[in-house]
CSV table of C-alpha atoms and ligand atoms in Angstrom, one decimal:
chain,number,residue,atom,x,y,z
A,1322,UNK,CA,10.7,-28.2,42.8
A,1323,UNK,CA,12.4,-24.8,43.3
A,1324,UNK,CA,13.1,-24.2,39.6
A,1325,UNK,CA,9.2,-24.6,39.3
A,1326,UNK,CA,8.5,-22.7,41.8
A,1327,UNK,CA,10.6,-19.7,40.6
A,1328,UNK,CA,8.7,-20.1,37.3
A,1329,UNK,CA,5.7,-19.7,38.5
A,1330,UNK,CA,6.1,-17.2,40.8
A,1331,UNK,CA,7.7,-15.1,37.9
A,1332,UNK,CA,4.6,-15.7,35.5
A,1333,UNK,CA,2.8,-14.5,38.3
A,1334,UNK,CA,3.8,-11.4,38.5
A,1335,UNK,CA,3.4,-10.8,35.0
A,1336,UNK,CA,0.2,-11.0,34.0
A,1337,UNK,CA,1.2,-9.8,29.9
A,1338,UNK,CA,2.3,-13.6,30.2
A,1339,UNK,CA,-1.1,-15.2,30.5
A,1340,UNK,CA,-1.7,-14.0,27.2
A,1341,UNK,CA,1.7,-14.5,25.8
A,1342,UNK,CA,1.1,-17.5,23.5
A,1343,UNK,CA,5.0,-18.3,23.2
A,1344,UNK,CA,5.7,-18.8,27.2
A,1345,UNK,CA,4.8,-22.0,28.4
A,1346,UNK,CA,2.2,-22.4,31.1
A,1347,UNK,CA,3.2,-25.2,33.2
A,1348,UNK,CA,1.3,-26.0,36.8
A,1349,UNK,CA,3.4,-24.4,39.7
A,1350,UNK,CA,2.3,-27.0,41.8
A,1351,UNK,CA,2.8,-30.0,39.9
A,1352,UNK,CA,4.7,-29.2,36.8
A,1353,UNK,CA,1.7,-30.2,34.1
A,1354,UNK,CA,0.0,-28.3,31.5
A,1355,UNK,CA,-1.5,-25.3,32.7
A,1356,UNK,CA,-3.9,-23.4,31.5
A,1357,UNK,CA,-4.1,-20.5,33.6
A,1358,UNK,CA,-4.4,-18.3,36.7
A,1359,UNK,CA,-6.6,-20.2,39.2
A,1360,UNK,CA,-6.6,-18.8,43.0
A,1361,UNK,CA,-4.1,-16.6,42.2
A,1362,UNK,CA,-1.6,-18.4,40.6
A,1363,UNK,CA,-0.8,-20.5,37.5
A,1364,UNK,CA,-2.1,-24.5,37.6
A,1365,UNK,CA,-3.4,-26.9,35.1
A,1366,UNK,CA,-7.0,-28.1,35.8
A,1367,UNK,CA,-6.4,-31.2,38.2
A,1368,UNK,CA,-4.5,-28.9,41.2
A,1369,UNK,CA,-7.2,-26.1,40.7
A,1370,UNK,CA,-9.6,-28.8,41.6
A,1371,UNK,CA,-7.6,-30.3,44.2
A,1372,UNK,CA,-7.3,-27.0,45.7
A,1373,UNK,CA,-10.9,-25.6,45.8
A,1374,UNK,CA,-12.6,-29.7,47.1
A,1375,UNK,CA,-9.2,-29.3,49.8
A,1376,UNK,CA,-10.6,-25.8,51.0
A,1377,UNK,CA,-14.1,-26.4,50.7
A,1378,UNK,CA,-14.2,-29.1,52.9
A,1379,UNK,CA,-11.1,-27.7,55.2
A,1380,UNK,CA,-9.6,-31.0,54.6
A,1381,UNK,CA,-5.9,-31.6,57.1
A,1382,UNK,CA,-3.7,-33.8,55.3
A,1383,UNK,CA,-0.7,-35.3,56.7
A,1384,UNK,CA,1.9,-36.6,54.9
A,1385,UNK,CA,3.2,-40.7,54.8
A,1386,UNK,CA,6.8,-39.5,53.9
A,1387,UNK,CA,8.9,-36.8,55.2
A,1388,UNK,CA,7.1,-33.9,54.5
A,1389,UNK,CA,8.7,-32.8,51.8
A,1390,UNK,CA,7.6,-35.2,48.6
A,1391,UNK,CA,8.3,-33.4,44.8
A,1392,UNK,CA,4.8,-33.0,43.2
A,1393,UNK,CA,5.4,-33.7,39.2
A,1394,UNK,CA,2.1,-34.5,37.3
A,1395,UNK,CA,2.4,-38.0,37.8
A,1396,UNK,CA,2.5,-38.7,41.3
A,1397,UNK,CA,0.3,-36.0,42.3
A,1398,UNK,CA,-2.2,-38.2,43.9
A,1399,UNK,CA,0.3,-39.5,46.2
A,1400,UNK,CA,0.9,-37.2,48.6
A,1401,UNK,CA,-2.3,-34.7,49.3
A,1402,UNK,CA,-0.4,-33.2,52.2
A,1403,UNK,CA,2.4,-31.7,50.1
A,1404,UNK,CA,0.3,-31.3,47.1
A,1405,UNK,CA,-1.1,-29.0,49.4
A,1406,UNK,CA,1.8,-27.1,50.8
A,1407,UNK,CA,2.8,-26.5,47.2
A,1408,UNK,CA,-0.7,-24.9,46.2
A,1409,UNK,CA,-0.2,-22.8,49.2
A,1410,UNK,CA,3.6,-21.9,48.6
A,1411,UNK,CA,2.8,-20.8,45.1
A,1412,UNK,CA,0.3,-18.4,46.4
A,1413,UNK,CA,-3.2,-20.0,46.0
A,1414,UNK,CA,-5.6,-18.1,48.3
A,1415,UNK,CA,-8.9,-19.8,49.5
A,1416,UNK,CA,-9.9,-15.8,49.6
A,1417,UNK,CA,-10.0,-16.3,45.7
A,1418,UNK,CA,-11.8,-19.3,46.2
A,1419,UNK,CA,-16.2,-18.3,44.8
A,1420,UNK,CA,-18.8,-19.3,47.3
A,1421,UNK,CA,-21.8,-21.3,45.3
A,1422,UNK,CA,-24.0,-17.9,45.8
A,1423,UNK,CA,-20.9,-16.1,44.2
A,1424,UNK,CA,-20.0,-18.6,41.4
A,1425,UNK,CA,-23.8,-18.3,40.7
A,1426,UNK,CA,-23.5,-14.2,40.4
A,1427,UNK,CA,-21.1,-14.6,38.5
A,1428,UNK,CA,-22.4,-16.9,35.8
A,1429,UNK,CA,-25.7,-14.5,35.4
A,1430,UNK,CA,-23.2,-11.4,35.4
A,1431,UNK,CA,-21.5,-13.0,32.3
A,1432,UNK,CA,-24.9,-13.8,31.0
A,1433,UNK,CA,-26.0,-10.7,31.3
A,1434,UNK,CA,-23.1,-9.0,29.8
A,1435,UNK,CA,-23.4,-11.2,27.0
A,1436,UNK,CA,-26.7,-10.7,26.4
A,1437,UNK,CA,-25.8,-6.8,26.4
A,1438,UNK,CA,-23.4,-7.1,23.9
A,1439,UNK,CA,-25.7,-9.2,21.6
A,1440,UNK,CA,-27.9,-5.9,21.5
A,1441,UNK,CA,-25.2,-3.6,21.4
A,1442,UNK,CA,-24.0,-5.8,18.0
A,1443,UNK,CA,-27.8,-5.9,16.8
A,1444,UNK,CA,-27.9,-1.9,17.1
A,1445,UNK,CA,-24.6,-1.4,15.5
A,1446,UNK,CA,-25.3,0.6,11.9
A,1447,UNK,CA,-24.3,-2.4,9.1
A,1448,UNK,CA,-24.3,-1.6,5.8
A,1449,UNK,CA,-27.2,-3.6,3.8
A,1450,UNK,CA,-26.4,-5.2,0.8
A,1451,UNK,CA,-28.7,-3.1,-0.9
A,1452,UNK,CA,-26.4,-0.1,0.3
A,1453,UNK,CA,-23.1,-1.9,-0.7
A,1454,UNK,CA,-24.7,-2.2,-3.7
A,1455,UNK,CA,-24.9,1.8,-4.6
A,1456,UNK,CA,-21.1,1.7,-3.5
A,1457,UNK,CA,-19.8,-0.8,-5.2
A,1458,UNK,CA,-21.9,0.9,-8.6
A,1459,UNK,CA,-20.5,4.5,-8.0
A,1460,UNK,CA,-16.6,2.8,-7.5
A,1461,UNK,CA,-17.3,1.1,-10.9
A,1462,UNK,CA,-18.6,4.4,-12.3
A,1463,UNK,CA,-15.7,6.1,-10.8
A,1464,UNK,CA,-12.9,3.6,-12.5
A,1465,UNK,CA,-14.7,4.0,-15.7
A,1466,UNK,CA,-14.7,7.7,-15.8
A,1467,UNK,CA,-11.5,9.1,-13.8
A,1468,UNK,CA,-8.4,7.3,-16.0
A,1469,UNK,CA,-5.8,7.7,-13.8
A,1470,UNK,CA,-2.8,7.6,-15.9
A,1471,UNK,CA,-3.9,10.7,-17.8
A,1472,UNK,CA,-3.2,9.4,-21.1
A,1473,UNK,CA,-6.2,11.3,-22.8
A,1474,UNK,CA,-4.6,14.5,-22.1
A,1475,UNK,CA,-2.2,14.2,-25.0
A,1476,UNK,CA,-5.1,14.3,-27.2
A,1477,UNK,CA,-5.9,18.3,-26.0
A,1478,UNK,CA,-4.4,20.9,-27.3
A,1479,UNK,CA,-0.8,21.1,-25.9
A,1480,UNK,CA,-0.2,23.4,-23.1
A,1481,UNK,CA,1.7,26.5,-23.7
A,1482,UNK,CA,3.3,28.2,-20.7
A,1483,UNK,CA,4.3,31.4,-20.5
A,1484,UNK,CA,7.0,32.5,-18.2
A,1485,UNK,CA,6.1,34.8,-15.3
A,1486,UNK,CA,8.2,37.2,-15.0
A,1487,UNK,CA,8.1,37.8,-19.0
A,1488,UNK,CA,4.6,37.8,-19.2
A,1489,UNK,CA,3.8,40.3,-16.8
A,1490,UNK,CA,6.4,42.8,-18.5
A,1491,UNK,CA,4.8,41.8,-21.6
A,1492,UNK,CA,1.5,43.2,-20.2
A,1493,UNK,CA,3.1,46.0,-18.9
A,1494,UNK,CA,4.7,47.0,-21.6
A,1495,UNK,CA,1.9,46.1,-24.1
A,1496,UNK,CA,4.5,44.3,-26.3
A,1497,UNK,CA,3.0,41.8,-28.8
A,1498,UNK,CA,5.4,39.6,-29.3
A,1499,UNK,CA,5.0,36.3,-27.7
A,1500,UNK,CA,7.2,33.9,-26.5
A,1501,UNK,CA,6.1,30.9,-25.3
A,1502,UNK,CA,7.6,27.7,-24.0
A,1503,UNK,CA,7.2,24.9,-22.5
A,1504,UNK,CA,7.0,24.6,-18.4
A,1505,UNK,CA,9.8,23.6,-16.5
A,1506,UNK,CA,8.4,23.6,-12.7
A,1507,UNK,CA,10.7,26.3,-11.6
A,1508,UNK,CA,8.8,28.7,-14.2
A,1509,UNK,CA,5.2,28.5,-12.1
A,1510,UNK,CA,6.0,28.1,-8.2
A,1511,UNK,CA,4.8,32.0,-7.6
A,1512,UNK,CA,2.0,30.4,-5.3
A,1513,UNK,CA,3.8,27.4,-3.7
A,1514,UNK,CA,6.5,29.5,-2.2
A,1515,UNK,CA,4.6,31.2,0.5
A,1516,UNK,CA,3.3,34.2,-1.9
A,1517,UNK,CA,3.8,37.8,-0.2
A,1518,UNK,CA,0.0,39.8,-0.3
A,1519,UNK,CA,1.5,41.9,-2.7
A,1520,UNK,CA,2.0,39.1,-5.0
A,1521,UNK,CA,-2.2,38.3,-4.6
A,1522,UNK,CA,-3.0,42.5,-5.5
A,1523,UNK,CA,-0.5,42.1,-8.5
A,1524,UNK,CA,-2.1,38.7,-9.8
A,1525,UNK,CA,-5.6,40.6,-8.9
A,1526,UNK,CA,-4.7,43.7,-10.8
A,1527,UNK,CA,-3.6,42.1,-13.5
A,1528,UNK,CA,-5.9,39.2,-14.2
A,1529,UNK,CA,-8.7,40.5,-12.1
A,1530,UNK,CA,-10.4,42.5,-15.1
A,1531,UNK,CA,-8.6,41.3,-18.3
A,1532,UNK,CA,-11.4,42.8,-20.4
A,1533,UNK,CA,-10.1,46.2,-20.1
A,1534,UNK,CA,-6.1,44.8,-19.8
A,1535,UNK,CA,-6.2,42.7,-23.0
A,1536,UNK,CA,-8.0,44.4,-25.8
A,1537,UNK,CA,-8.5,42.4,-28.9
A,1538,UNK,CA,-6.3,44.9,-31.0
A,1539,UNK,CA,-2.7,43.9,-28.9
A,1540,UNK,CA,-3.6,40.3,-29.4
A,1541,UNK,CA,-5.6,39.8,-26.4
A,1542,UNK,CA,-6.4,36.5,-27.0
A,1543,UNK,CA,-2.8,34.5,-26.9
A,1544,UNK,CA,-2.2,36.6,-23.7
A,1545,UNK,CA,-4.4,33.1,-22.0
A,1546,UNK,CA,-1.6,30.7,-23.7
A,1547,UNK,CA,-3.5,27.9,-21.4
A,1548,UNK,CA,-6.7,28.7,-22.0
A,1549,UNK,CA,-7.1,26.0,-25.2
A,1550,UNK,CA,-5.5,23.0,-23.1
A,1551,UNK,CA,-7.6,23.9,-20.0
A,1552,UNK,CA,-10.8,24.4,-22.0
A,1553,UNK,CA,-9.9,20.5,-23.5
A,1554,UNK,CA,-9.6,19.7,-19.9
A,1555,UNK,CA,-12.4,20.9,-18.7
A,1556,UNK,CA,-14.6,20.1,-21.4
A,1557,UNK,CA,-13.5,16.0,-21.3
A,1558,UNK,CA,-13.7,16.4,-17.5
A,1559,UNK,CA,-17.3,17.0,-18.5
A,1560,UNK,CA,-18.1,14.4,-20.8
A,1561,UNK,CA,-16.5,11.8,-18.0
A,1562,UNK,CA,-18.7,13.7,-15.2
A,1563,UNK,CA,-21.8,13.3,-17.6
A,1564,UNK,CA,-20.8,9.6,-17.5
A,1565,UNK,CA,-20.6,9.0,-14.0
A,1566,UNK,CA,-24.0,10.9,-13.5
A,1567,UNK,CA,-25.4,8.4,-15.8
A,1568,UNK,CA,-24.7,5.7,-13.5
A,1569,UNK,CA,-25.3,7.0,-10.4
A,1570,UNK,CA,-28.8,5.2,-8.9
A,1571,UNK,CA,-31.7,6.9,-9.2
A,1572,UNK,CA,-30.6,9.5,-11.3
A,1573,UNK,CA,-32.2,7.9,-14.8
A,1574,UNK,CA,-35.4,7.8,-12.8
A,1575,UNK,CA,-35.5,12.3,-13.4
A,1576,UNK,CA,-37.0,13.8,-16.3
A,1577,UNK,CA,-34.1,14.8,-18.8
A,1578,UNK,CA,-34.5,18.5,-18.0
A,1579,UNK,CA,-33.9,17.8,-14.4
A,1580,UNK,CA,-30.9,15.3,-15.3
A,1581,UNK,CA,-29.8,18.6,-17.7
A,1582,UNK,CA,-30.3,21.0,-14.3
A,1583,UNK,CA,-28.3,18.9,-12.5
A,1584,UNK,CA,-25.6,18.7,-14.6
A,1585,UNK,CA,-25.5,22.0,-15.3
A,1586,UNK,CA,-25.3,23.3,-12.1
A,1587,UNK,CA,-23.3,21.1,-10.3
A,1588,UNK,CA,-20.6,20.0,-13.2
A,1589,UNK,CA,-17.9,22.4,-12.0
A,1590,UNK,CA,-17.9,21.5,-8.6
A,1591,UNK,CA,-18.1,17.9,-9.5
A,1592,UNK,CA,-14.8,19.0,-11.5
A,1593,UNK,CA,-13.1,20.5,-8.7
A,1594,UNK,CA,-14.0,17.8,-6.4
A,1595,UNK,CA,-12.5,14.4,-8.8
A,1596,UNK,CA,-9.8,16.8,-9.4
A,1597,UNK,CA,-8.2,16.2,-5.7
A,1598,UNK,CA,-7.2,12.7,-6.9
A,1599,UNK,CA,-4.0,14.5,-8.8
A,1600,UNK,CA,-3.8,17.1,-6.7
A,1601,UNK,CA,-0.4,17.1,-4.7
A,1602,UNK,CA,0.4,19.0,-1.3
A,1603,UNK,CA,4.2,18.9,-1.9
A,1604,UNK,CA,3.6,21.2,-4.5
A,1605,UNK,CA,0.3,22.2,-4.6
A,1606,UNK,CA,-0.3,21.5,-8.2
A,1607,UNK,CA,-2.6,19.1,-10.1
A,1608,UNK,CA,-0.2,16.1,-11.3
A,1609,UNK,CA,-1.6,14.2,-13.9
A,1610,UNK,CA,1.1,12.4,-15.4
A,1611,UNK,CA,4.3,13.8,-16.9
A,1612,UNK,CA,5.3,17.4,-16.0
A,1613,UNK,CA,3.6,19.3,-18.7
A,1614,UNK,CA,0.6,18.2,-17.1
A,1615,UNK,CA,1.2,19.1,-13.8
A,1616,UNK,CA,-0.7,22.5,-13.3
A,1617,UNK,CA,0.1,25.2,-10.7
A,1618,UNK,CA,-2.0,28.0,-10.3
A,1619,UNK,CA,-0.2,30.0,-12.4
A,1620,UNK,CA,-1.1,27.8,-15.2
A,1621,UNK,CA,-4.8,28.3,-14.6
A,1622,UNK,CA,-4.1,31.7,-14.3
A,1623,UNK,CA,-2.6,31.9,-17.7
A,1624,UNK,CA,-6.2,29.9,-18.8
A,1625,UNK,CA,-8.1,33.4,-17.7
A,1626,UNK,CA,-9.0,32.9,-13.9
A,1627,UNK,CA,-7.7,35.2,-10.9
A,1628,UNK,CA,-6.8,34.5,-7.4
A,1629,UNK,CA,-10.3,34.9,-6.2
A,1630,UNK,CA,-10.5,31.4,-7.3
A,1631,UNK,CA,-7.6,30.4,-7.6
A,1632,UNK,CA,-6.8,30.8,-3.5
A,1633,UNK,CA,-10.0,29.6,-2.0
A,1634,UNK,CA,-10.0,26.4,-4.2
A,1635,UNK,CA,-6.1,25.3,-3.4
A,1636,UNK,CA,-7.1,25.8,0.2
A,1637,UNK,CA,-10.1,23.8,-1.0
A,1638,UNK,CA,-8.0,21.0,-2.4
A,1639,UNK,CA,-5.7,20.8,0.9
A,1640,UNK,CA,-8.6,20.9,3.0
A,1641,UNK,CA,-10.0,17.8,0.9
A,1642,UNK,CA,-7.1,16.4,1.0
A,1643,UNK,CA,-6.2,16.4,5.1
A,1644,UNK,CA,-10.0,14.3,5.1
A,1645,UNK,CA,-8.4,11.4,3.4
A,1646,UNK,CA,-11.3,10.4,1.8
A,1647,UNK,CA,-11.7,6.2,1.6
A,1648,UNK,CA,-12.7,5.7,-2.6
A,1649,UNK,CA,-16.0,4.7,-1.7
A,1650,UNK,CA,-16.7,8.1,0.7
A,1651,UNK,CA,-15.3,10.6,-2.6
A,1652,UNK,CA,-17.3,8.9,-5.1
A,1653,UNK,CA,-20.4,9.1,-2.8
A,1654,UNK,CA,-19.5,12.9,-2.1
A,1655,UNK,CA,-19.5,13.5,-5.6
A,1656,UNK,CA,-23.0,11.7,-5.9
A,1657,UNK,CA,-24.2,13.5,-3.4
A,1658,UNK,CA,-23.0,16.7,-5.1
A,1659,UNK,CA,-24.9,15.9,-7.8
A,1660,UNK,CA,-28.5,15.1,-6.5
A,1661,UNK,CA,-28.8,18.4,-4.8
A,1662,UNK,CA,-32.9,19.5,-4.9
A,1663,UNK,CA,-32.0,23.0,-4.5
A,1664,UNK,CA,-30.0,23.4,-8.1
A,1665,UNK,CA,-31.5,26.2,-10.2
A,1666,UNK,CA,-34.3,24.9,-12.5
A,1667,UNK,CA,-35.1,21.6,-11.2
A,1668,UNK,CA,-38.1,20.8,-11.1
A,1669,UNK,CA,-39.3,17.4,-9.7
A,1670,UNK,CA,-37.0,18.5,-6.2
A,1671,UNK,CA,-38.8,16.0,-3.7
A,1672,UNK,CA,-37.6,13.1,-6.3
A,1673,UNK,CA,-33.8,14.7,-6.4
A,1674,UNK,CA,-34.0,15.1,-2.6
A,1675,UNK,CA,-35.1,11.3,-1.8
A,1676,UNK,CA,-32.4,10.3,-4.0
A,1677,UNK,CA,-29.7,12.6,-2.5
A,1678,UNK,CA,-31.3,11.3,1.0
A,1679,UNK,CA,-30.6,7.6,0.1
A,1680,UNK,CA,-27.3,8.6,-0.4
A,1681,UNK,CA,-26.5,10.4,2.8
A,1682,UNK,CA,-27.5,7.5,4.5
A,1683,UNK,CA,-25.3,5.3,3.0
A,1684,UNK,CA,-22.5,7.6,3.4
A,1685,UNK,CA,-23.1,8.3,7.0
A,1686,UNK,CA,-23.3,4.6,7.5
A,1687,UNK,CA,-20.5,3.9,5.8
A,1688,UNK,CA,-18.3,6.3,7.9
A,1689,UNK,CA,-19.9,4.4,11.0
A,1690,UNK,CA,-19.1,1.2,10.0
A,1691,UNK,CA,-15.7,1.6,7.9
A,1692,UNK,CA,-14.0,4.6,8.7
A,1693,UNK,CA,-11.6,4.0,11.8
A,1694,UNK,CA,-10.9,6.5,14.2
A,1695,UNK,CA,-9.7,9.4,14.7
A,1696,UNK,CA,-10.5,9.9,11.1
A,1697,UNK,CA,-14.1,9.3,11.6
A,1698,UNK,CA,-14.7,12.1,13.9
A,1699,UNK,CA,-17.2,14.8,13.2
A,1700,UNK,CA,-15.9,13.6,9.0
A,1701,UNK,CA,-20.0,13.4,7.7
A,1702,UNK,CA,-19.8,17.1,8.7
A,1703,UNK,CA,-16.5,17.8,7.2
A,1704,UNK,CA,-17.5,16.4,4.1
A,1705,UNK,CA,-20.8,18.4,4.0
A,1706,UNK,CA,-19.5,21.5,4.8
A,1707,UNK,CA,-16.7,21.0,1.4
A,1708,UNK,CA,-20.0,21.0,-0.6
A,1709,UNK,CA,-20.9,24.2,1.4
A,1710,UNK,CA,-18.0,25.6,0.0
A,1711,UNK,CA,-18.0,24.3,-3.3
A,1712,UNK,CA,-20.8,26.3,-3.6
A,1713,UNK,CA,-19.0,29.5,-3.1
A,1714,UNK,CA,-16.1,28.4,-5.9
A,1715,UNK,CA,-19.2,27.7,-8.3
A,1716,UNK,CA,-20.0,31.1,-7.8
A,1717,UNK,CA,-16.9,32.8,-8.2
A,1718,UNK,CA,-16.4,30.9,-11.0
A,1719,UNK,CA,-19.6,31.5,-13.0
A,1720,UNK,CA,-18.5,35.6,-12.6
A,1721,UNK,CA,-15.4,35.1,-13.7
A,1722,UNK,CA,-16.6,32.6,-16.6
A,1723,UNK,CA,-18.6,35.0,-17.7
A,1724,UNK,CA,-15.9,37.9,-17.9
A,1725,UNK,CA,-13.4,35.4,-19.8
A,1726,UNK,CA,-16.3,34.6,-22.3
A,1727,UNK,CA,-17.9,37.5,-22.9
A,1728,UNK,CA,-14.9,38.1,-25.3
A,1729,UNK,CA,-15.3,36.3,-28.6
A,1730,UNK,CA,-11.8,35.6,-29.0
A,1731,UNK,CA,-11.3,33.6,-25.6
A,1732,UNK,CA,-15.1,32.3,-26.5
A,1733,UNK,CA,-14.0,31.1,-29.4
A,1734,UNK,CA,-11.1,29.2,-27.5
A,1735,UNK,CA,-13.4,27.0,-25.3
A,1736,UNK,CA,-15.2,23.4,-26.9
A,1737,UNK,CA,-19.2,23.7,-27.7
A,1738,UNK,CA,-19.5,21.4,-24.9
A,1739,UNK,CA,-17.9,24.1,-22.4
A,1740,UNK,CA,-20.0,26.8,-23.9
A,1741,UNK,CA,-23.4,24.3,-24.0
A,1742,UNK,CA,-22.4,23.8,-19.9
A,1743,UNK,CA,-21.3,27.4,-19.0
A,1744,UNK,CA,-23.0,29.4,-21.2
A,1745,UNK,CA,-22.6,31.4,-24.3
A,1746,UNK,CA,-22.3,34.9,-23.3
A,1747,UNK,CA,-22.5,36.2,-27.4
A,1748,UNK,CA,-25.3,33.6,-28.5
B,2726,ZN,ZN1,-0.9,-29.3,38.7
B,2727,ZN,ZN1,4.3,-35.7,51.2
């Protein structure tokens, strides 16, 4: 009787143990089954009911033995009087003991709350299956068109890297010889290692204007050694962006200038966005496969773009990447990017808008439903505000696009595709 006793009284005190399925919950009073705290302290069902008829009816038992009979779930019936003394001994209150008016209460409080939580769960945002279905389309549009192991790339022309250091006293000088080899990761970490400003003027100065730097008589054009392989790059990036379009809902519905439009507009951004599935923040470079396709910003700038790019979209890339985006919210970002009304020379914009709408909702409810928290927090805005500034890198890309291409012989480096996209600033 003591030993049960002690066990009680110590599951008792902790209450973690109610709900700890490995301790066993044995009555205090009688040593049976118990299945929980009942007046304050842990029975099985037969002594909770014992105890609550005993108070109700403020029953005085005496005992036909000596007062002091062991309770065990067999003989409980025996003895009420020390069946009794044990319930009170183990700490059953009569205080915890509900009134009818009370036990009533508390039946239409449970009610109630249950009622409240049906309505809660009827006014939780659920994804439709009509709206699962426009996620699970753009994640198979997605796999088709972003290959992840990279093993296209072999197919562009090869990368040619250009040591730093040797290149800018090549321009400098105004030597012509070239020497070119291939990257080792030391060669292009001028940006990773915390750059000093003066690093930023120098790539500015030098890259910032190369149409009066390079002139085509000192053999302007090999000075962008990565211009070919990035101009492959970009120009498949295109083709698999044209793709994805394709299968994004709704967008077969617009005429095929709009779907041009579009396209047109938005491809680079599109590009820039798919691209922070390689991108890395140990090193801040695009890794797509084996290390000569792992680009730095060096490399692009060695393809013919500044740091006036080159800065705002790294911190661009980081910034995507600290969202981390589920699949399904990327691929519906870059849908999104896509079907914006307010592209230059679209014309049917209430048709691109109600699609682009459709698919705000979808994201937005996906974040409700799927995204866990803290990640969740204020993310719909996040993500809206990376198209904001996607904007901004179009921009500054179009100007310096059209610097790069307005010379024939870095023109004549780039795919039709790139030039059909961009622009042909000779034609
Ligand atoms: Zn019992
Ligand atoms: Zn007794």
């Amino acid at each position: 009787m003591k030993m049960e006793y002690t066990a009680a009284g110590a599951s008792m005190c902790n209450t973690d143990m109610e709900f700890d399925r490995n301790v066993p919950r044995i009555c205090g009073v009688c040593g049976d089954k118990a299945t929980g705290f009942h007046f304050n302290a842990m029975t099985c069902e037969g002594c909770k009911g014992f105890f609550r008829r005993s108070m109700k009816r403020k029953a005085v038992f005496s005992c036909p033995f000596n007062g002091d009979c062991r309770i065990t779930k067999d003989n409980r019936r025996h003895c009420q009087s020390c069946r009794l003394k044990q319930c009170v001994d183990i700490g059953m209150m009569k205080e915890f003991i509900l009134t009818d008016e009370e036990v009533q209460r508390k039946r239409e409080m449970i009610m109630k709350r249950k009622e409240e939580e049906a309505v809660k769960e009827s006014q939780r945002p659920k994804i439709s299956e009509e709206q699962q279905k426009v996620i699970d389309i753009l994640l198979e549009a997605h796999r088709k068109t972003f290959d992840d192991t990279y093993s296209d790339f072999n197919q562009f022309r090869p990368p040619v890297r250009v040591n730093e250091n040797e290149n800018v006293y090549r321009r400098f000088t105004r030597s012509s010889s070239v020497h070119t080899q291939s990257c080792s990761s030391e060669e292009s970490d001028a940006f990773n290692s915390s750059p000093e400003p003066s690093e930023f003027t120098l790539a500015g100065s030098l890259f910032g204007d190369f149409r009066s730097q390079s002139s085509p008589s000192e053999n302007g054009s090999t000075d962008l050694t990565m211009l070919p392989h990035l101009a492959d790059l970009v120009s498949y990036s295109i083709q698999k962006v044209i793709g994805f379009a394709k299968m994004i809902p709704g967008f077969r519905d617009l005429t095929a200038e709009d779907q041009i439009a579009l396209l047109k507009s938005s491809v680079i951004e599109v590009i820039m966005l798919r691209s922070n599935q390689s991108f890395n923040l140990e090193d801040m470079s695009w890794t797509c496969g084996s290390d000569d396709y792992k680009y730095k910003v060096d490399d692009v700038t060695q393809a013919g773009h500044n740091m006036e790019l080159l800065e705002p979209l790294v911190k661009f890339q980081v910034g995507m990447k600290k969202l981390c985006l589920h699949e399904e919210e990327h691929v519906l970002l870059m849908a999104i990017c896509i079907l914006s009304p307010d592209r230059p020379g679209v014309q049917d914009k209430p048709l691109v808008e109600a699609i682009q709408d459709r698919l705000s909702v979808v994201l937005q409810t996906y974040i409700m439903c799927k995204h866990p928290p803290p990640g969740n927090r204020l993310l719909y805005a996040k993500m809206i505000q990376k198209l904001a500034d996607l904007r901004s890198l179009n921009e500054e890309h179009s100007k310096q696009y059209r610097s790069l291409s307005f010379l024939p012989e870095h023109s004549m480096k780039l795919t039709p595709l790139v030039l059909e996209i961009f622009g042909n600033e000779i034609s």
